[in-house]
XYZ file of C-alpha atoms in Angstrom:
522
model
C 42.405 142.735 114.500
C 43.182 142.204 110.644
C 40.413 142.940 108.404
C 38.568 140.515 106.100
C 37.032 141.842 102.919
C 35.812 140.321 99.385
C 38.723 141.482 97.914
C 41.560 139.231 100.148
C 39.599 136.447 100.064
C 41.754 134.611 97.325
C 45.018 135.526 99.344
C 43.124 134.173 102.765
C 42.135 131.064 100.996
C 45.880 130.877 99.425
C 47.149 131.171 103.218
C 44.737 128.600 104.652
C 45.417 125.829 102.104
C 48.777 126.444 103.292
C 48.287 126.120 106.440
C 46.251 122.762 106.101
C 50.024 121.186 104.070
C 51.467 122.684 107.107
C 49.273 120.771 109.692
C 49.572 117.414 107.894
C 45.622 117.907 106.906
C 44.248 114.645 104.319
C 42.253 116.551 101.616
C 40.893 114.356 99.005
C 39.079 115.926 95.754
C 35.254 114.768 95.416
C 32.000 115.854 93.864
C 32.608 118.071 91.132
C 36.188 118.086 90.456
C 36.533 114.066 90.908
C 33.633 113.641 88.766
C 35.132 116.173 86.133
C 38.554 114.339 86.308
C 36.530 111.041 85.887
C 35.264 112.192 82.236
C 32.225 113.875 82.968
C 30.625 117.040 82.002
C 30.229 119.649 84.468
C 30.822 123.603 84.624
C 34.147 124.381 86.579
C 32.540 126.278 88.795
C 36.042 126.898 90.759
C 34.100 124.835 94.235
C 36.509 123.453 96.227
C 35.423 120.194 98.245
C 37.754 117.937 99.871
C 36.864 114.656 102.186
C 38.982 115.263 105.197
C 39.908 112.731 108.223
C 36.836 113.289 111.113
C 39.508 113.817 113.586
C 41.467 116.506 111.584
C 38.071 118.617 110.763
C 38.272 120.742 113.947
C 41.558 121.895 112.980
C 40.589 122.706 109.753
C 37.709 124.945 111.564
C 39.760 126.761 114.004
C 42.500 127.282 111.289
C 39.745 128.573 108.566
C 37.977 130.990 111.768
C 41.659 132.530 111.979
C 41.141 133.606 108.704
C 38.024 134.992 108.913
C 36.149 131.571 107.407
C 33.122 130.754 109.433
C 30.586 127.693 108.365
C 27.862 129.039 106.166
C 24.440 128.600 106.785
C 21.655 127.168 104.271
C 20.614 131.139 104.178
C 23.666 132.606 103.229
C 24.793 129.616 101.051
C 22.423 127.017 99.352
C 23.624 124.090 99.367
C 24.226 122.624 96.015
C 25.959 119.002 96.396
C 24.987 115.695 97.701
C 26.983 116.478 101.018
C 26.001 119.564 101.588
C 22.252 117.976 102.008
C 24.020 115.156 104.482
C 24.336 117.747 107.202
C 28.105 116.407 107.858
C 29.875 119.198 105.900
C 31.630 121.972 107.089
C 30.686 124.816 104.170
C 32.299 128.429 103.637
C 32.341 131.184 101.014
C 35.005 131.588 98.818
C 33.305 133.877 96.637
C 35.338 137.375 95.348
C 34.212 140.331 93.441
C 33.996 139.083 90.375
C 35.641 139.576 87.230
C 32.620 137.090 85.458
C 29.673 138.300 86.203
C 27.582 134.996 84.414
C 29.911 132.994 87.474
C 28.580 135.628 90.068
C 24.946 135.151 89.238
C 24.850 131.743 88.250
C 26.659 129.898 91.780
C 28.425 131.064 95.174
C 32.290 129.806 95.326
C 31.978 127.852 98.250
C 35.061 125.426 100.079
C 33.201 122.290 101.584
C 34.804 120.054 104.039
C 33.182 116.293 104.055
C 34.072 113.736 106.760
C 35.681 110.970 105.290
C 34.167 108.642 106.635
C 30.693 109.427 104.565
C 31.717 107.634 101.985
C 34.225 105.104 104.144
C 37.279 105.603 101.759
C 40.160 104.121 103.076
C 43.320 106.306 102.777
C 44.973 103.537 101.166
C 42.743 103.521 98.186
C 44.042 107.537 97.357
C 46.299 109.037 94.644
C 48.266 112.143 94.884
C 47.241 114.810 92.230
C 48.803 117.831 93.664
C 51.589 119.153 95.626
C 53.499 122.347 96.012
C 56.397 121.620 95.222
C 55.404 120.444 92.055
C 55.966 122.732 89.397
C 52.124 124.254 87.698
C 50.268 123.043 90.703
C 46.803 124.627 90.921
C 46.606 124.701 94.547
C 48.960 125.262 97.386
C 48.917 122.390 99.319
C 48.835 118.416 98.494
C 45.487 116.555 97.596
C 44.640 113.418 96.531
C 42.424 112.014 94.564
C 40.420 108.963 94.400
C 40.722 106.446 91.079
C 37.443 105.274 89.461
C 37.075 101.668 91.207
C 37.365 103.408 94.383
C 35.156 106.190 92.857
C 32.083 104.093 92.371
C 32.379 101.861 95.133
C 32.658 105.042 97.324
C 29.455 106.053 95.464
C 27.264 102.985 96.207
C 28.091 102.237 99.377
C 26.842 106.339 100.051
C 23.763 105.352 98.069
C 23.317 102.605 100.978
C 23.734 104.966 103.450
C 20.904 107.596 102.152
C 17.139 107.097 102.787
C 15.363 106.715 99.135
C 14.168 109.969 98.955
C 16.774 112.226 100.425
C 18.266 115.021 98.370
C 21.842 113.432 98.603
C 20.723 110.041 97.342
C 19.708 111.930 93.739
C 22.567 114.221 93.376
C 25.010 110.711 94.422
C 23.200 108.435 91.787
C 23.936 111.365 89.385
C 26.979 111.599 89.722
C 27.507 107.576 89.985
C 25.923 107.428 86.479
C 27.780 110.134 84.744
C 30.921 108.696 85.891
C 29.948 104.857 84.814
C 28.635 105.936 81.942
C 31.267 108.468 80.682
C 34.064 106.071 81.329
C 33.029 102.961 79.936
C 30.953 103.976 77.349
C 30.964 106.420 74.184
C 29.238 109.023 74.630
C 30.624 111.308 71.892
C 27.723 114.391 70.696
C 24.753 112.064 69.241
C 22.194 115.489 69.032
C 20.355 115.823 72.472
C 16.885 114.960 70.234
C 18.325 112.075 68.815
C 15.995 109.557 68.891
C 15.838 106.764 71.709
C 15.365 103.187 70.865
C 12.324 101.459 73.112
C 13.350 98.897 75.756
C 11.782 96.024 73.358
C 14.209 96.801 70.671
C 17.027 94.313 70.816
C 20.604 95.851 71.732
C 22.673 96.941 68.532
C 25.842 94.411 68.084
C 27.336 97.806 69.206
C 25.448 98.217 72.309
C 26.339 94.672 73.175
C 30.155 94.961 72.038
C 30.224 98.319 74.771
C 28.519 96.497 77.693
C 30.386 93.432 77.356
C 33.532 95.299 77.301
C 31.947 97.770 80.852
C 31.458 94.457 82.672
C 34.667 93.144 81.748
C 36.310 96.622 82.811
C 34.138 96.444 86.298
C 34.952 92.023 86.599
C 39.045 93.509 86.692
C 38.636 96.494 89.449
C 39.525 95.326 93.046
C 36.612 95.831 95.701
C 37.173 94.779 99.896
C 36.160 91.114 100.607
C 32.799 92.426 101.982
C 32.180 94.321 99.225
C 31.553 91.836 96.007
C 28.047 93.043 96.369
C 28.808 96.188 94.804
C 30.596 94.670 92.173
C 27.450 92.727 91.551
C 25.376 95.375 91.660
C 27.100 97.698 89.444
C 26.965 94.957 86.700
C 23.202 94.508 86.673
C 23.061 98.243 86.470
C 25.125 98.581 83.204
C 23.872 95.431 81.673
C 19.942 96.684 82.173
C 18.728 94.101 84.616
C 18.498 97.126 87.432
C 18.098 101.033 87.651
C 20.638 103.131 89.191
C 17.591 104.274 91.650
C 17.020 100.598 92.912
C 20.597 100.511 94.271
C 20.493 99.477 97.995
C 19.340 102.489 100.487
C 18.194 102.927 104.108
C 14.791 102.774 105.110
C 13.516 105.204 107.815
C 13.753 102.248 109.962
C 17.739 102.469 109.998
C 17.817 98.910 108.249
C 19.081 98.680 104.521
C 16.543 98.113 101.552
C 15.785 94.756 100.793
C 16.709 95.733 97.422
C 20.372 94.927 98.862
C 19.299 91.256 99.023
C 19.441 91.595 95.283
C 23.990 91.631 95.479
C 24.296 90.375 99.261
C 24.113 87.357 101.254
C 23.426 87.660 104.956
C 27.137 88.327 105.866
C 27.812 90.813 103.046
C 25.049 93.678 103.655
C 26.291 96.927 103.187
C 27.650 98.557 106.636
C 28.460 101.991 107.677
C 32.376 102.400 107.471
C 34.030 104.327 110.287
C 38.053 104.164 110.342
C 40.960 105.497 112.067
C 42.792 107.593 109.175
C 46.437 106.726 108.595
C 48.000 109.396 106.577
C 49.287 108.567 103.257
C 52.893 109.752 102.045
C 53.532 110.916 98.489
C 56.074 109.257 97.237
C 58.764 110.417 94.293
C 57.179 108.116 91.979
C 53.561 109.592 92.754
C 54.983 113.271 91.732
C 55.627 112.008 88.091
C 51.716 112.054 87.549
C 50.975 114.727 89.431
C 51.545 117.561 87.021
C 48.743 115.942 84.396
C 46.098 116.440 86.523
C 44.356 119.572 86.791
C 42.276 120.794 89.733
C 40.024 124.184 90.251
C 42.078 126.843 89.689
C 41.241 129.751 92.436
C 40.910 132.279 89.989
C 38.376 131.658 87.061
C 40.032 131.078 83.693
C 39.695 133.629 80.528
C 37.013 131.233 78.957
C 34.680 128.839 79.894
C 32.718 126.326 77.783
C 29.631 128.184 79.171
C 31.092 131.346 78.133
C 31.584 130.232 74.435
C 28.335 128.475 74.265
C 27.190 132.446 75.222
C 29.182 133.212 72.578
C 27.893 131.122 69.890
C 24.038 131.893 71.270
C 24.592 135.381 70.738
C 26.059 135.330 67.369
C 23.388 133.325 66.047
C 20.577 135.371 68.274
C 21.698 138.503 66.278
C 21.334 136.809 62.804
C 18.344 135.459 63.301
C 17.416 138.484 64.650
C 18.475 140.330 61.355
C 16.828 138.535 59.278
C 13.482 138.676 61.395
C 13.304 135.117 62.558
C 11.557 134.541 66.029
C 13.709 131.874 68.181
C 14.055 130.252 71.532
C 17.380 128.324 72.727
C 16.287 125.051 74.718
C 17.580 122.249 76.204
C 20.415 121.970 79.064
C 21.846 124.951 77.770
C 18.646 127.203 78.140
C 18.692 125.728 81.598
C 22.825 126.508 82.070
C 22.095 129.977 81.566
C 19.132 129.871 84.329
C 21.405 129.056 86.655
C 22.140 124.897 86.851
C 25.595 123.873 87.280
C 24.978 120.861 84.949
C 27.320 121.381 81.810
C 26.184 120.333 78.217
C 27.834 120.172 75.044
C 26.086 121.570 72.554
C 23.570 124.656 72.359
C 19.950 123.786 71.102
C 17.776 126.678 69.307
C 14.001 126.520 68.210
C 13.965 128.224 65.451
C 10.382 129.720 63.160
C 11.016 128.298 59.986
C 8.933 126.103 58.510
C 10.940 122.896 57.409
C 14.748 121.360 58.237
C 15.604 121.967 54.880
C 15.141 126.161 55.030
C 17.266 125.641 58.271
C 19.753 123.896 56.285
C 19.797 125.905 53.218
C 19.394 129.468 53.163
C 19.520 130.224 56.827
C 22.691 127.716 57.374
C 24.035 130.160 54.536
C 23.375 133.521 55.841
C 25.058 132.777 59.130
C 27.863 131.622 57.443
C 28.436 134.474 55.214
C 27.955 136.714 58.179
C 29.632 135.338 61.211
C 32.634 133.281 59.808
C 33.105 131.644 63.222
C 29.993 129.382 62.136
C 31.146 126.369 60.060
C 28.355 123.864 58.329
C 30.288 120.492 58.552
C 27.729 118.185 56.419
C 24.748 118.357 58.106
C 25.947 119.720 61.238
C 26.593 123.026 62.084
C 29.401 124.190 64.475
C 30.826 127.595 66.345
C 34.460 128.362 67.013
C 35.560 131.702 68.912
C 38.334 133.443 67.095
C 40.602 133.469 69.536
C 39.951 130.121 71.551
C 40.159 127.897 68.480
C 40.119 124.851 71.437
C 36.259 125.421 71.360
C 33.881 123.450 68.919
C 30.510 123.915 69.972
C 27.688 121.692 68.062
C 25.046 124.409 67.587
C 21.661 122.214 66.833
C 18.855 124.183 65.344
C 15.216 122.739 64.842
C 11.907 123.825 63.535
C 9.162 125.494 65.470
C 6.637 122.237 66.553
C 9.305 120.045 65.388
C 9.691 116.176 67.097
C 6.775 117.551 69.321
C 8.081 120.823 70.603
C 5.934 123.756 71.115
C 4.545 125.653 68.222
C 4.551 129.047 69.791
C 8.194 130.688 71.027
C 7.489 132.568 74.489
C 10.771 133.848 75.814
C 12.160 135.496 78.340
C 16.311 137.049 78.878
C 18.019 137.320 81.783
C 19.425 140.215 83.242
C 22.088 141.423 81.245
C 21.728 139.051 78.552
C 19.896 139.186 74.883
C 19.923 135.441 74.454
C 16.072 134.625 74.196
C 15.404 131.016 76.537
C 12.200 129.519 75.938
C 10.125 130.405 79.002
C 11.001 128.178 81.857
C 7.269 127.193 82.526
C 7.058 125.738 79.285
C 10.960 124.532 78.702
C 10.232 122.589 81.912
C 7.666 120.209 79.803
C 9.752 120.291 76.829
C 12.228 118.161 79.423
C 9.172 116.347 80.885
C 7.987 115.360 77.507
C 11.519 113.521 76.529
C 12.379 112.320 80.229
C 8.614 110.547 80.329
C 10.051 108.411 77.292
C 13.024 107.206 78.889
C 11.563 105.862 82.558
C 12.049 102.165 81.753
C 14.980 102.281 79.435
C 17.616 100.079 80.433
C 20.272 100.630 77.778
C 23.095 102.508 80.066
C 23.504 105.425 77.552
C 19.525 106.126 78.135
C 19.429 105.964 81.541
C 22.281 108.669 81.947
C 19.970 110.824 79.532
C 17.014 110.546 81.888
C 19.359 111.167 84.830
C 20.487 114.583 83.086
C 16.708 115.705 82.233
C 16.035 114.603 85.628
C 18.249 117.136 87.364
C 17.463 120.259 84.868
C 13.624 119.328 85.629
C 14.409 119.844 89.735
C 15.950 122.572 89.015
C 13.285 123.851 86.748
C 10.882 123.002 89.203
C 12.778 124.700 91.768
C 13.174 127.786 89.919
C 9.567 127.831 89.294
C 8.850 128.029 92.974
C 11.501 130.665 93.693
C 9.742 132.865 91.034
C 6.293 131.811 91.718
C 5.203 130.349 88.450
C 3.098 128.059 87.429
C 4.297 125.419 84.960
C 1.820 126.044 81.470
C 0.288 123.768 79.709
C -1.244 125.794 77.750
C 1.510 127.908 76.710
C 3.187 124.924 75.037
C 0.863 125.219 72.176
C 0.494 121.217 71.245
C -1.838 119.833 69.133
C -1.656 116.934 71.230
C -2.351 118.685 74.831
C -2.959 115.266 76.128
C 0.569 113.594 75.243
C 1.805 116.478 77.515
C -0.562 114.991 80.591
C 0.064 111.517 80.306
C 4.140 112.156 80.367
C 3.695 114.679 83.552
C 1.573 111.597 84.847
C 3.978 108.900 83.983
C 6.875 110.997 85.387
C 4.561 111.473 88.729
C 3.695 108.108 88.916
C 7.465 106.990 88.741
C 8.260 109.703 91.303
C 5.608 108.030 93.763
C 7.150 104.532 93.139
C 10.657 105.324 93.474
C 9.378 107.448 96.508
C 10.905 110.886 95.667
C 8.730 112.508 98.023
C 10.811 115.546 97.548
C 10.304 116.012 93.461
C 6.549 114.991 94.116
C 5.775 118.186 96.450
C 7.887 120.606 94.024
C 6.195 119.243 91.253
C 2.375 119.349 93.105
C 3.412 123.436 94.162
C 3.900 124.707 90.654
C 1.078 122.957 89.182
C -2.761 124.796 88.160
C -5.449 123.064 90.280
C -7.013 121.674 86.961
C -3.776 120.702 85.521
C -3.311 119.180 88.597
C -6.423 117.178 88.576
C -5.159 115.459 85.275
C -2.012 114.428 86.256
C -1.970 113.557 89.854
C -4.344 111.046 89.899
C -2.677 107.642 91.074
């Protein structure tokens, strides 16, 4: 009987994609590495997850057991995507000894196996991105991939499938967003504290110019006959007349929303898609594009974006540090390093100092002088590692108390690290405090900003329950403690309404009882 250890794993995965070319197996990219390839930000975590044909997933089980994969349980592997909380997946561990240990702690390598009839793609509607026999390939075996039209169609019509509050419904609407929003609109590094106009501020001739040119990119994409509803409903989404969360969904009753009667008439409600699967055929012309595609590689590569963020956070940590100046990094990246898989682009630091201008003068200088991978670029200041000059990371530093963050800098490191994060019991309300400002925005580049705070404050919220914490209120050090209240209740009270039982219960566990009292009242 061969034996299966960490260390083969690569070479048993290697032989199993193999075997899946070899049995004629339909694996299509989705989640994270169709979102990636759709323009979107997310960590390459090296996950594999493939739809594959319901008939052919029994094969793919008894060929993965004969190499020692067996179907993890939510135990052994928490389940981190939208289908792995649909209960259809097959899910096993790719993980190896690592040669990263920030990869190691932060996420299990996992290969997930999704019917394909979840999200009722139609084989027809695929793309080859990889083959063997093309030259560079990433993976052994052919897999296809799924072009945007297809992409958010697939989306919505999951969205209709999902109850309003299940886990999968949140994680699909945010990666439906990220991919509408990243392909038709610009969302080139603005600052993540840039200010938000309100709803009752008329659209920019900017705005206007980028949504007309959206619906006009959505009016050309093909959808079925019976599916002109999603169409529909994906342009009152990016114009503002909708919110990604009042997309059609199933109600515990097994009927759909009648938020569907918004897009349908009574012959074109959404229905559940199951198909016979005709396998597709590369074809020679196909194999031209295949080579500019990229997938996860199955090793991890010499730098990540993560890694140089690190990079940058520790260089300016250590001057700072120098020069006796107390700091805190916030923002996504604080929560990156916690252990979300949500990617950002810059690195934001909260800094003791007491105006912009002595972060811009005589600190912007010192950092310079000392660590000549830091460039100021006008009012902007930028990191570049010396040998991966492919990296420019936008390193935004603001005062202590500044644009109503907290006055006092509690930190904590994780293990192995010396990168101070603002504690997570007070970061969490940093994220509160900005998401509670965006509930009714309709501009599209807004509502994919609340969708990001939205997932680092689960995640917060779940972290604060795995490490029995209490989210502090006082901690944050405002001299407006009541601002802080009112956004937690605004948040809670657009939780209830939206029915996200699930956020409501995390949010209700990590709470004081006299915090509580203020801001779970209906």
């Amino acid at each position: 009987m061969p034996v299966y250890t960490l260390e083969n794993v690569k070479e048993r995965l290697d032989l199993l994609l193999e075997q899946f070319e070899v049995s004629r197996i339909l694996l299509v990219e989705w989640e994270i590495s169709l979102v990636q390839r759709l323009n979107c930000p997310l960590v390459p975590l090296g996950d594999l997850v493939f739809l594959v044909p319901d008939e052919q997933l029994q094969t793919a089980r008894i060929l993965a057991a004969g190499l020692g994969f067996y179907p993890a349980d939510e135990k052994s592997l928490q389940p981190s995507y939208a289908s792995e909380f649909s209960g259809l997946a097959l899910r096993f561990i790719i993980d190896e000894t690592a040669s990263n240990p920030l990869a190691q702690r932060l996420h299990c390598r996992r290969l997930i196996l999704v019917p394909l009839s979840w999200p009722g793609i139609f084989p027809a509607e695929l793309v080859p991105i990889c083959a063997p026999e093309v030259p560079g390939s990433a993976l052994p075996c052919t897999v296809w991939t799924v072009p945007l039209p297809a992409a958010c169609a697939a989306f919505v019509r999951t969205l209709a499938k999902e109850t309003r509050s299940s886990p999968s419904r949140a994680l699909i609407i945010e990666d439906l967003s990220s991919v509408v929003t990243y392909s038709l609109f610009d969302m080139s590094y603005e600052g993540a504290y840039m200010d938000f106009p309100a709803n009752d501020v008329p659209f920019s001739d900017e705005e206007i110019l980028e949504i007309e040119n959206a619906v006009r990119a959505i009016e050309s994409w093909h959808f079925r006959k019976d599916e002109e509803w999603i169409r529909k409903a994906l342009i009152l989404t990016i114009t503002g007349k909708t919110r990604y969360e009042d997309l059609p969904y199933r109600e515990i009753k097994h009927s759909f929303s009648s938020a569907s009667s918004i897009y349908n008439s009574a012959s074109t409600k959404p229905t559940l898609l199951l198909h016979p699967t005709t396998l597709p055929t590369p074809t020679a012309q196909h194999s031209i594009t295949m080579q500019a595609a990229s997938l996860p590689s199955l090793v991890l590569s010499a730098m990540s974006l993560t890694e140089a963020q690190k990079l940058a956070a520790i260089g300016l940590s250590d001057v700072l540090t120098s020069i006796n100046i107390p700091h805190a990094f916030i923002g996504g990246f604080a929560v990156r390093l916690l252990g979300h898989i949500r990617e950002t682009e810059d690195i934001d630091v909260e800094v003791d100092v007491a105006d912009l201008s002595d972060l811009r003068g005589r600190i912007a200088e010192i950092l310079t002088e000392r660590d000549s991978r830091f460039l100021v670029r006008g009012l902007s200041l930028t990191f570049t590692p010396l040998d991966h000059p492919e990296f420019c990371i936008p390193v935004e530093t603001l005062p202590i108390g500044s644009l109503g963050l907290p006055r006092r800098l509690e930190v904590i490191q994780m293990e192995g690290d010396s990168i101070p994060i603002l504690r997570p019991n007070i970061l969490i309300l940093t994220k509160i405090k900005r998401c509670a400002m965006l509930i009714d925005s309709t501009r599209p580049k807004s509502m994919k900003k609340f969708s990001f705070d939205i997932s680092d404050i689960k995640f917060l919220l779940e972290w604060l329950v795995k490490h029995n914490q209490k989210v502090d209120f006082a901690g944050y050090s405002s001299p407006t403690p009541e601002r802080l209240y009112t956004a937690t209740h605004n948040l809670l009270k657009h939780w209830r309404e939206t029915l996200e039982e699930n956020l409501l219960l995390l949010m209700e566990s990590v709470l004081e009882q006299e915090d509580a009292k203020k801001v779970m009242a209906d």
